PDB file of C-alpha atoms and ligand atoms in Angstrom:
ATOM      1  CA  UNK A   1       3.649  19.171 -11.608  1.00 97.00           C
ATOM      2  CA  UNK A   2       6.358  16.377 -11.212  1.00 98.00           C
ATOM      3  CA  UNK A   3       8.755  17.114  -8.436  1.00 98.00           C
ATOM      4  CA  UNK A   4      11.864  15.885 -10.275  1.00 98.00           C
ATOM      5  CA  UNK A   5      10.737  17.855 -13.031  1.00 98.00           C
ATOM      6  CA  UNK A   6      10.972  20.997 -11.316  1.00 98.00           C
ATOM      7  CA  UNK A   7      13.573  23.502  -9.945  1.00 98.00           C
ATOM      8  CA  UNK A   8      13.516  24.807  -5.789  1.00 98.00           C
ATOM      9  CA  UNK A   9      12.573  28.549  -6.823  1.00 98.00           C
ATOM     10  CA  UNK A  10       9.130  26.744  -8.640  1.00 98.00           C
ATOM     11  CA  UNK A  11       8.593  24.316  -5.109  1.00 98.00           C
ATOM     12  CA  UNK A  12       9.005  27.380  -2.941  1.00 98.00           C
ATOM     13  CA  UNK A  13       6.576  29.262  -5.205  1.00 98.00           C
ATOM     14  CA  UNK A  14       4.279  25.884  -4.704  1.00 98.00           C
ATOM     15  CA  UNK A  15       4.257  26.126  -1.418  1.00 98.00           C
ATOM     16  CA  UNK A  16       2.980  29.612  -1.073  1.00 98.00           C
ATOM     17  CA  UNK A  17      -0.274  27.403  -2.539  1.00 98.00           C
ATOM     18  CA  UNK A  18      -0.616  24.155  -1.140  1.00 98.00           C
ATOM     19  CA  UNK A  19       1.318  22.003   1.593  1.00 98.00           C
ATOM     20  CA  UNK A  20       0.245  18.636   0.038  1.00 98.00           C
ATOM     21  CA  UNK A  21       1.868  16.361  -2.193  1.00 98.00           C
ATOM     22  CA  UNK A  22       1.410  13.011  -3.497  1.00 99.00           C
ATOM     23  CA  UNK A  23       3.738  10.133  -3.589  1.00 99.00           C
ATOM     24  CA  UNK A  24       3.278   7.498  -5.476  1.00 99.00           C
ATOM     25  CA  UNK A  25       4.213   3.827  -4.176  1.00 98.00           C
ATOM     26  CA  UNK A  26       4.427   0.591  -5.736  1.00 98.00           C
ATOM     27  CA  UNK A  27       6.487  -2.897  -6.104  1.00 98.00           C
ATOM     28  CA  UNK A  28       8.874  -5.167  -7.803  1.00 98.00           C
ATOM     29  CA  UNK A  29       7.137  -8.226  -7.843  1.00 98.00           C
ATOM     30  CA  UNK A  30       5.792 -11.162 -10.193  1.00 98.00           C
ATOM     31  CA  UNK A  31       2.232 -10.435 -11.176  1.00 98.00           C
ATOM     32  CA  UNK A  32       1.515 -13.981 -12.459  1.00 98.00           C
ATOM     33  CA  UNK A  33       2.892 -15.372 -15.710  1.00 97.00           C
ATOM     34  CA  UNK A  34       1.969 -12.742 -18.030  1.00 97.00           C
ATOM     35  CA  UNK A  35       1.688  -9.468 -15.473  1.00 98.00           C
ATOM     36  CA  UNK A  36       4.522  -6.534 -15.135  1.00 98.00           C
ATOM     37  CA  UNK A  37       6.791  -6.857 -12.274  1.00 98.00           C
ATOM     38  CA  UNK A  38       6.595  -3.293 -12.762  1.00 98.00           C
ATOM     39  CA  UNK A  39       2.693  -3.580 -12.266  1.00 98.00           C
ATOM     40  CA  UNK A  40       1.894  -1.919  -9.220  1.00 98.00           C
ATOM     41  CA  UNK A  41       4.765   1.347  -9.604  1.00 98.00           C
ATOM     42  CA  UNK A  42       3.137   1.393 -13.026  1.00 98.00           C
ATOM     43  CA  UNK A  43      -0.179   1.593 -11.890  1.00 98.00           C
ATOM     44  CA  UNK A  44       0.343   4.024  -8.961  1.00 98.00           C
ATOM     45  CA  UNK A  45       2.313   5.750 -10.928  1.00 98.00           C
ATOM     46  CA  UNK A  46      -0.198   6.441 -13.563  1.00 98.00           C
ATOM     47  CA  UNK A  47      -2.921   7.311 -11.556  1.00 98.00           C
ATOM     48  CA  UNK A  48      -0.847   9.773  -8.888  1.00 99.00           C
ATOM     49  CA  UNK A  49       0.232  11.801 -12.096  1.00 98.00           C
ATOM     50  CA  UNK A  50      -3.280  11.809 -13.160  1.00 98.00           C
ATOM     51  CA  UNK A  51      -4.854  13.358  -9.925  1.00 98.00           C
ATOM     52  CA  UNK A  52      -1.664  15.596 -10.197  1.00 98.00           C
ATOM     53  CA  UNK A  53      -2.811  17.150 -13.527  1.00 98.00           C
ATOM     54  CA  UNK A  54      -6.526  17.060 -12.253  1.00 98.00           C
ATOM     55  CA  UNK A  55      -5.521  18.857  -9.095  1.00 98.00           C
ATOM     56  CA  UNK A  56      -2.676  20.961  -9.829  1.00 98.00           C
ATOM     57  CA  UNK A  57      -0.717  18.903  -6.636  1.00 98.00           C
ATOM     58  CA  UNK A  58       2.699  18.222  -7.007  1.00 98.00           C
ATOM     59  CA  UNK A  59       3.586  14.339  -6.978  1.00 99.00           C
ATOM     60  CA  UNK A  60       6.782  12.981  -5.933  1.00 98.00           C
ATOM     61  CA  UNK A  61       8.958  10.250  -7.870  1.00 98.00           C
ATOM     62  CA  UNK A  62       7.571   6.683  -7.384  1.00 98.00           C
ATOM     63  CA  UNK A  63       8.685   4.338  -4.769  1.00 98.00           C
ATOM     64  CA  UNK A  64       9.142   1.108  -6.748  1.00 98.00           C
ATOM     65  CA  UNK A  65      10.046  -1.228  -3.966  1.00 98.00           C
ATOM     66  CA  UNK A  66       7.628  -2.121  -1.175  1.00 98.00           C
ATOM     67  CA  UNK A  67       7.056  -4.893   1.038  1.00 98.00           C
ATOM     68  CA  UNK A  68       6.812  -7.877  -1.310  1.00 98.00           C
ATOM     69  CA  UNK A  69       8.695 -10.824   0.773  1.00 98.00           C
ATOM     70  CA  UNK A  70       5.939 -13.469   0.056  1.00 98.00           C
ATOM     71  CA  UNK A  71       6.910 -13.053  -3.684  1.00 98.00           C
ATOM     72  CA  UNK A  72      10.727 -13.881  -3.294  1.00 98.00           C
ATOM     73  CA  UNK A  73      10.323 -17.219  -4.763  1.00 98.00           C
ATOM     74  CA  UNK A  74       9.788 -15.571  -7.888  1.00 98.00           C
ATOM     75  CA  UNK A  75      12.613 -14.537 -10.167  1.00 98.00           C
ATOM     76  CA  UNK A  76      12.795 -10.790 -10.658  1.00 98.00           C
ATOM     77  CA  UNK A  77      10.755 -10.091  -7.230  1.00 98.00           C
ATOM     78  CA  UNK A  78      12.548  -7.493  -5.123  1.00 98.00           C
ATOM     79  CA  UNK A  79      11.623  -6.470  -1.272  1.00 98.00           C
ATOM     80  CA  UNK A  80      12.433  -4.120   1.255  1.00 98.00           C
ATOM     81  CA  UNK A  81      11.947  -5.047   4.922  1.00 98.00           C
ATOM     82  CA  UNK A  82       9.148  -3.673   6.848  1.00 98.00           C
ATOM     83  CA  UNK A  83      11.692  -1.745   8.839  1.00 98.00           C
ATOM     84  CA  UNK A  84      13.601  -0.443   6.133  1.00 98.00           C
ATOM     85  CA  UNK A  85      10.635   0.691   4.174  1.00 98.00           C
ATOM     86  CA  UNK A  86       9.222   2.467   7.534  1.00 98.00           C
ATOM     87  CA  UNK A  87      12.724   4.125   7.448  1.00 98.00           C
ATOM     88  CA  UNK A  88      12.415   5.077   3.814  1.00 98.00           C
ATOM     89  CA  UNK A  89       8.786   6.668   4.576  1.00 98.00           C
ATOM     90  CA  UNK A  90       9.870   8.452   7.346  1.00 97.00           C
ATOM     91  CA  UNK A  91      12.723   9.893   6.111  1.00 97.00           C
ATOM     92  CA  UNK A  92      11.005  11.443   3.001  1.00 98.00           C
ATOM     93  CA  UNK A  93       8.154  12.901   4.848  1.00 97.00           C
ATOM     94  CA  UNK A  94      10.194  14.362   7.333  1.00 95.00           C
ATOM     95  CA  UNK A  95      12.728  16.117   4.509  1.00 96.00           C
ATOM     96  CA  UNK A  96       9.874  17.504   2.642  1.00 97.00           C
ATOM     97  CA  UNK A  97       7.994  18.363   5.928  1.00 96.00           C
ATOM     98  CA  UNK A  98      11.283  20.430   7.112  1.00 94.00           C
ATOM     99  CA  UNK A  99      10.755  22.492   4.211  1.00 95.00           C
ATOM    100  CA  UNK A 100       6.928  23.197   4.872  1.00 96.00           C
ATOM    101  CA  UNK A 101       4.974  20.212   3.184  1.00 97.00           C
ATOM    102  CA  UNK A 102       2.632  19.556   5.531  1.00 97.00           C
ATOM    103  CA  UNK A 103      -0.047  16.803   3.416  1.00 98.00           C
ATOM    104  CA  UNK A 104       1.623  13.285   2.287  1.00 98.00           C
ATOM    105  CA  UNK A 105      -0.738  11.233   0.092  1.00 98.00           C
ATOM    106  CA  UNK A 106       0.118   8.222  -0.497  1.00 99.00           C
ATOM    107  CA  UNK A 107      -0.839   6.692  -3.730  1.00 98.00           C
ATOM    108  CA  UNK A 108      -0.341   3.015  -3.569  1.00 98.00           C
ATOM    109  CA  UNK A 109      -0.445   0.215  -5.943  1.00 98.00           C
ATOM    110  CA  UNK A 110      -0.012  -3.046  -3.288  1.00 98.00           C
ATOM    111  CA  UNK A 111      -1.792  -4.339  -0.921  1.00 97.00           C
ATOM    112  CA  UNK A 112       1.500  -5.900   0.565  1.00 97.00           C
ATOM    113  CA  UNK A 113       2.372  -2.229   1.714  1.00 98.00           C
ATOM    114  CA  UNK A 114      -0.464  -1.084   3.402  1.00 98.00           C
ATOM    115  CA  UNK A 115       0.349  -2.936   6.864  1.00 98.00           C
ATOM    116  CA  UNK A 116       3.871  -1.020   6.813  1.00 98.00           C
ATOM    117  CA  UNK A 117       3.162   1.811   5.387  1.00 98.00           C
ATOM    118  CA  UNK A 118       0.630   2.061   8.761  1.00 98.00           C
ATOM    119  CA  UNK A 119       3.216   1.778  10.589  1.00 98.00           C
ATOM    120  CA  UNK A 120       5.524   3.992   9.135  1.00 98.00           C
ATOM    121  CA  UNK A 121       2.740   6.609   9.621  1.00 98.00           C
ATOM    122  CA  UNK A 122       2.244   5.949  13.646  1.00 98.00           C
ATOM    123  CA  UNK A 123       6.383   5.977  13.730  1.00 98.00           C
ATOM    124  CA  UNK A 124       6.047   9.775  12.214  1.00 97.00           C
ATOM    125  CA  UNK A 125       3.152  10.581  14.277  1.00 97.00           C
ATOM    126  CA  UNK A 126       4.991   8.977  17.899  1.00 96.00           C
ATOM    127  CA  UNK A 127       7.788  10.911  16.862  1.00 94.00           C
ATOM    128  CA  UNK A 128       6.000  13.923  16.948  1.00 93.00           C
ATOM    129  CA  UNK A 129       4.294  13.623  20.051  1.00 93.00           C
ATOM    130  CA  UNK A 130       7.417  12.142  21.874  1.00 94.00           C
ATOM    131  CA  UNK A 131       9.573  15.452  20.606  1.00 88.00           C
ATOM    132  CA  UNK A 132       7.389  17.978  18.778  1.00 81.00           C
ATOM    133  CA  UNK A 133       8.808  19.317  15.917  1.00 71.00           C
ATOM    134  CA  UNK A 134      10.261  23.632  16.802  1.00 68.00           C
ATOM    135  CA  UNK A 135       9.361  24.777  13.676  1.00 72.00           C
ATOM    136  CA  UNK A 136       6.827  24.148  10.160  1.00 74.00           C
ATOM    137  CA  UNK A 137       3.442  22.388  11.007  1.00 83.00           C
ATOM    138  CA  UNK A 138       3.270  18.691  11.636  1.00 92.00           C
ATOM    139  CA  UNK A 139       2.986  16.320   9.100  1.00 96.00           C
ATOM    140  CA  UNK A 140      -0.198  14.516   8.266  1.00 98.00           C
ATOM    141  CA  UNK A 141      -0.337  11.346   6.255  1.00 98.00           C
ATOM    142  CA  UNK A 142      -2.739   9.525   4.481  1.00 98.00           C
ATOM    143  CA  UNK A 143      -3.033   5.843   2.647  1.00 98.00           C
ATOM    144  CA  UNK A 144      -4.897   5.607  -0.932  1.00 98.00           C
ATOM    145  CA  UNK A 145      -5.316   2.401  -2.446  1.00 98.00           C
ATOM    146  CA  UNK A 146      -5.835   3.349  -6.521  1.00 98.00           C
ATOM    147  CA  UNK A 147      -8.647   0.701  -6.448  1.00 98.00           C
ATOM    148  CA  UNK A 148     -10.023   1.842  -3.392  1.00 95.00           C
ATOM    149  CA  UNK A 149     -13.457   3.873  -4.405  1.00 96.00           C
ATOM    150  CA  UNK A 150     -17.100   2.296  -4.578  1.00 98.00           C
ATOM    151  CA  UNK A 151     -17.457   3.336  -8.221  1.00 98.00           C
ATOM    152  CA  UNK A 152     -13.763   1.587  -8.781  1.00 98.00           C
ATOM    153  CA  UNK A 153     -14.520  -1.681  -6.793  1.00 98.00           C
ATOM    154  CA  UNK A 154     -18.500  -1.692  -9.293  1.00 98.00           C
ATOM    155  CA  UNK A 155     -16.647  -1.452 -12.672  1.00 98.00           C
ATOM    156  CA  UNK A 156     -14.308  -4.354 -11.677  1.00 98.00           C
ATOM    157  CA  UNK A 157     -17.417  -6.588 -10.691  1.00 98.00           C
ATOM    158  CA  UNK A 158     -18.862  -5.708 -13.920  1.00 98.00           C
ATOM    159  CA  UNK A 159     -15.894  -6.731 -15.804  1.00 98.00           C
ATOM    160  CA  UNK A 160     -14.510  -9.395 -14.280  1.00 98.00           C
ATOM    161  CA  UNK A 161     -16.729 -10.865 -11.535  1.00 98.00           C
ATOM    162  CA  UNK A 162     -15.112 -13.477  -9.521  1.00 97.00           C
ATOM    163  CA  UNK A 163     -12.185 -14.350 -11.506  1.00 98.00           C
ATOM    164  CA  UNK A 164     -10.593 -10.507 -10.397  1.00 98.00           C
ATOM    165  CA  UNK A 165      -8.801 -12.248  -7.661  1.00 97.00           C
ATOM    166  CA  UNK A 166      -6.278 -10.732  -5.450  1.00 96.00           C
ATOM    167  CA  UNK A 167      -3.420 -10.396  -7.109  1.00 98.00           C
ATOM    168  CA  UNK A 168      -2.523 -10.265 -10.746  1.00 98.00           C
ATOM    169  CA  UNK A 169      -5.479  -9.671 -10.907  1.00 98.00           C
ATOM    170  CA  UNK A 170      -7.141  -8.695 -14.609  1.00 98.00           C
ATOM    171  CA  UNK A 171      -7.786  -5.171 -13.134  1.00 98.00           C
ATOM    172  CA  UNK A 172      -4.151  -3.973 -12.127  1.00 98.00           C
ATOM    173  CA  UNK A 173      -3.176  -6.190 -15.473  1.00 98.00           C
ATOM    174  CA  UNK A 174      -4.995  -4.292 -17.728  1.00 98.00           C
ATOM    175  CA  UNK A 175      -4.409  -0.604 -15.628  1.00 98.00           C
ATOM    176  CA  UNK A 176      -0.625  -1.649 -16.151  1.00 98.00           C
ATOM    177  CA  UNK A 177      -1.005  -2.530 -19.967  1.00 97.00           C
ATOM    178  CA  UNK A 178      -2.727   1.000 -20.607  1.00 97.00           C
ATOM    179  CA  UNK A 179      -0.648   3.050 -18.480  1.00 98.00           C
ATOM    180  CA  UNK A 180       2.622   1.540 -19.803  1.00 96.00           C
ATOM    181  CA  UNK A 181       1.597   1.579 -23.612  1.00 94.00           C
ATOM    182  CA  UNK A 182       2.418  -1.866 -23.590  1.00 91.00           C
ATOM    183  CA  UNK A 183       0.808  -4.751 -25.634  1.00 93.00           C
ATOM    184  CA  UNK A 184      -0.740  -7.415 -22.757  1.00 96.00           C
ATOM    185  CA  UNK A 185       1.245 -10.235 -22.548  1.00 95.00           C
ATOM    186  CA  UNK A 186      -0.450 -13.631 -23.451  1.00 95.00           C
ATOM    187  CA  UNK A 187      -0.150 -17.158 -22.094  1.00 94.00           C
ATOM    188  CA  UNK A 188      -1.889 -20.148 -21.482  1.00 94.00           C
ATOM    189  CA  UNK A 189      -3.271 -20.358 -17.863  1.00 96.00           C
ATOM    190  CA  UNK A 190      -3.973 -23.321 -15.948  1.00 94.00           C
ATOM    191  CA  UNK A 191      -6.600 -23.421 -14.671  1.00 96.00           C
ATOM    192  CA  UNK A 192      -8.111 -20.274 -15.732  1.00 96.00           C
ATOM    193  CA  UNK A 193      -8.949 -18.659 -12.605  1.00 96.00           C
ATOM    194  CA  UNK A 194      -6.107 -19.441 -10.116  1.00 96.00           C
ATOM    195  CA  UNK A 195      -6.690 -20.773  -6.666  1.00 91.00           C
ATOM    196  CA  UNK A 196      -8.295 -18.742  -3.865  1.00 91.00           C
ATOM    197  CA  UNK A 197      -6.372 -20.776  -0.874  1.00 81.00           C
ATOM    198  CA  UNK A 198      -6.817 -18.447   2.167  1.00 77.00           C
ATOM    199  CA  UNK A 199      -3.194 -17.414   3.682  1.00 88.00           C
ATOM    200  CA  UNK A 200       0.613 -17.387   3.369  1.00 95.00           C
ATOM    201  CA  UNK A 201       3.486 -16.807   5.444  1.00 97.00           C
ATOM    202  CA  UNK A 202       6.892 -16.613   3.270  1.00 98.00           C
ATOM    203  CA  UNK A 203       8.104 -17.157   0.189  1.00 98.00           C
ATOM    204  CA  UNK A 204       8.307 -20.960   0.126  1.00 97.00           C
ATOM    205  CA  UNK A 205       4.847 -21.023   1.713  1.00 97.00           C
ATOM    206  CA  UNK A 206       3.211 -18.689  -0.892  1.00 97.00           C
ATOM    207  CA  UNK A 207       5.152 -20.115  -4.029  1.00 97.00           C
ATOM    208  CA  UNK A 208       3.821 -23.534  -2.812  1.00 96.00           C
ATOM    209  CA  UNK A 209       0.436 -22.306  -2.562  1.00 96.00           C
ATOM    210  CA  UNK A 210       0.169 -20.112  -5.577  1.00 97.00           C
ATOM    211  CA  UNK A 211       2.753 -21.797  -7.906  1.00 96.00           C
ATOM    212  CA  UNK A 212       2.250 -19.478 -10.991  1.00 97.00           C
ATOM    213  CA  UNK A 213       1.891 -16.769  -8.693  1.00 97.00           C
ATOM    214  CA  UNK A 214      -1.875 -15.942  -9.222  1.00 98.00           C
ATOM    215  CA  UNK A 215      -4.068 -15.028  -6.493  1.00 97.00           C
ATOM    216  CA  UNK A 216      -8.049 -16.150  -7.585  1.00 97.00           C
ATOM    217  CA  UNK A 217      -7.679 -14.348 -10.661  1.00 98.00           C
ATOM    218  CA  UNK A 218      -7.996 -14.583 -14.882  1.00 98.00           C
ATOM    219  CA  UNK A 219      -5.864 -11.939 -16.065  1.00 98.00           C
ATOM    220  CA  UNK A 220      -6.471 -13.192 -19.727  1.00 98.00           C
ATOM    221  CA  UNK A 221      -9.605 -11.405 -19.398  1.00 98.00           C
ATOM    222  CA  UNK A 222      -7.993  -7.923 -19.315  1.00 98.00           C
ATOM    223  CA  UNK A 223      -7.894  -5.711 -22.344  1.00 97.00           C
ATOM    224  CA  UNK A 224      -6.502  -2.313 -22.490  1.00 94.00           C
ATOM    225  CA  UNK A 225      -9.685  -0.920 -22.949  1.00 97.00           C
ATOM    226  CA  UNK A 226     -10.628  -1.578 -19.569  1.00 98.00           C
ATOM    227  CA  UNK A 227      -7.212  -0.296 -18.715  1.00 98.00           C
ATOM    228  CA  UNK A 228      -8.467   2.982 -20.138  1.00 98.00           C
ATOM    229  CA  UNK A 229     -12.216   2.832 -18.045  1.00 98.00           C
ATOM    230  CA  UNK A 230     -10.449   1.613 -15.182  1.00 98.00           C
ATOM    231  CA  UNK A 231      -7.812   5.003 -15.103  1.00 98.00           C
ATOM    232  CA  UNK A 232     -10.205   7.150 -15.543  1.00 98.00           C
ATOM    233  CA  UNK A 233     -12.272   6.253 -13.010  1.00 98.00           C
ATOM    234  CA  UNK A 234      -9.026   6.027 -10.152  1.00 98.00           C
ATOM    235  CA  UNK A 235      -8.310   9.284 -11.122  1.00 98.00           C
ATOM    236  CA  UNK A 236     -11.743  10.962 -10.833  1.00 98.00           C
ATOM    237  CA  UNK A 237     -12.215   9.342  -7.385  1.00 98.00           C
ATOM    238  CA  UNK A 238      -8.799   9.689  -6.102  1.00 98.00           C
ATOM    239  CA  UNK A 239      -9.045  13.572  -7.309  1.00 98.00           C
ATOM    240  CA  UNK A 240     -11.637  14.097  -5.552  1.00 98.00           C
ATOM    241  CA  UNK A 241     -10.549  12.053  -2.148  1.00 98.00           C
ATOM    242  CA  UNK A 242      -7.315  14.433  -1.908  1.00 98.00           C
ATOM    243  CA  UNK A 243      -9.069  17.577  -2.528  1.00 98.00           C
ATOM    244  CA  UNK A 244     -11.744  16.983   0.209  1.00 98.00           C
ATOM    245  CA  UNK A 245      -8.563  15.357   2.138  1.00 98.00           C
ATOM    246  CA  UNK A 246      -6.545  18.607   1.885  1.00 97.00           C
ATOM    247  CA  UNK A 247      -9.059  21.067   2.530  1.00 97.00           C
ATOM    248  CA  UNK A 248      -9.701  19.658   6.195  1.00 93.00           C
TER     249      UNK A 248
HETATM  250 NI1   NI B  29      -0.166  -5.901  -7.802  1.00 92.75          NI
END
């Protein structure tokens, strides 16, 4: 059930069955010379309206900016601040939680968020404690990675080994190829697997450091097939993390 899909008389009758919803998050940034910019709102995307159908949970429309400052250098590369993305989180959860959502999932597609959306969560949580809320129960938050499961993090060693990398990576390539419906992009890549250099600050810094953009990875070794094994498994795992996750 998509949120932006629906009407208010079908959310008030969802609420009379569940307080959670999931909301996907992803970025605008380069994913290497043949990756999406759209890769990781693709991705989460995909896989939040998959544990949607599996679960019957309502899911939210995607956030397709995140923290992505490091990847400024890069044409077509789009940020928010930390602060304004805490702002962003906090005022959706607390609309939705005024009307009686209670659960926010978080289905995220970049590792560049995680650190704010943290933070964004602790913001919520202060403000509760500072000045309780009168009415409707507090919200509760919680972070998913799409990759995140053992049985995720095995099929990507099996396919890819050490040239999966950490970002544009062959994994998120080839989720973002299946989910989209788009043919992978090719291109020559040199060298193969990119650098592994530990650390970045800004945009200069990483752009000098990564200069194709690459993190460690080969994403010329993705095929949509794997796009295919790889969704299915995010979406088993991920149903079954916010079912457990909303019946505590
Ligand atoms: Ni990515």
């Amino acid at each position: 059930m998509l949120l932006e899909q629906s009407s208010w008389p079908e959310i008030v009758s969802y609420l009379e069955t569940s307080r959670g919803i999931i909301l996907p998050i992803g970025s605008t940034e380069q994913h290497g010379p043949t990756g999406l910019i759209g890769t990781d709102a693709i991705c989460a995307e995909a896989v939040a309206r998959g544990v949607g159908e599996a679960s019957g949970a309502l899911v939210a429309p995607t956030l397709a900016f995140g923290m992505a400052q490091h990847h400024l250098g890069f044409p077509g590369s789009v940020t928010l601040r930390p602060r304004t993305l805490i702002a962003m989180i906090c005022d959706i959860v607390h609309s939705l939680a005024r009307q009686g959502f209670a659960k926010f999932y978080f289905l995220n597609g970049h590792g560049g968020n995680v650190a704010t959306l943290s933070a964004a969560f602790s913001e919520i949580y202060a403000g509760q404690s500072l000045d309780p809320p009168r009415q409707g129960p507090a919200p509760c938050c919680r972070l998913r990675n799409w990759w995140q499961s053992r049985e995720l993090r095995q099929l990507v060693e099996e396919l890819y080994g050490d040239a999966e990398g950490s970002h544009a990576t062959p994994s998120e390539v080839a989720l973002a190829a299946f989910a989209s419906a788009q043919a992978l992009k090719r291109a020559p890549l040199d060298p193969a697997v990119a650098t592994k250099k530990a650390g970045f600050t800004d945009a200069e810094d990483y752009r000098r450091a990564f200069p194709d953009g690459r993190i460690g990875s080969n994403p010329s070794l993705a095929t949509a097939e794997d796009g295919r094994r790889l969704y299915e498994v995010a979406v088993k795992t991920a149903t079954q993390d916010y079912l457990a996750w909303l019946a505590q």
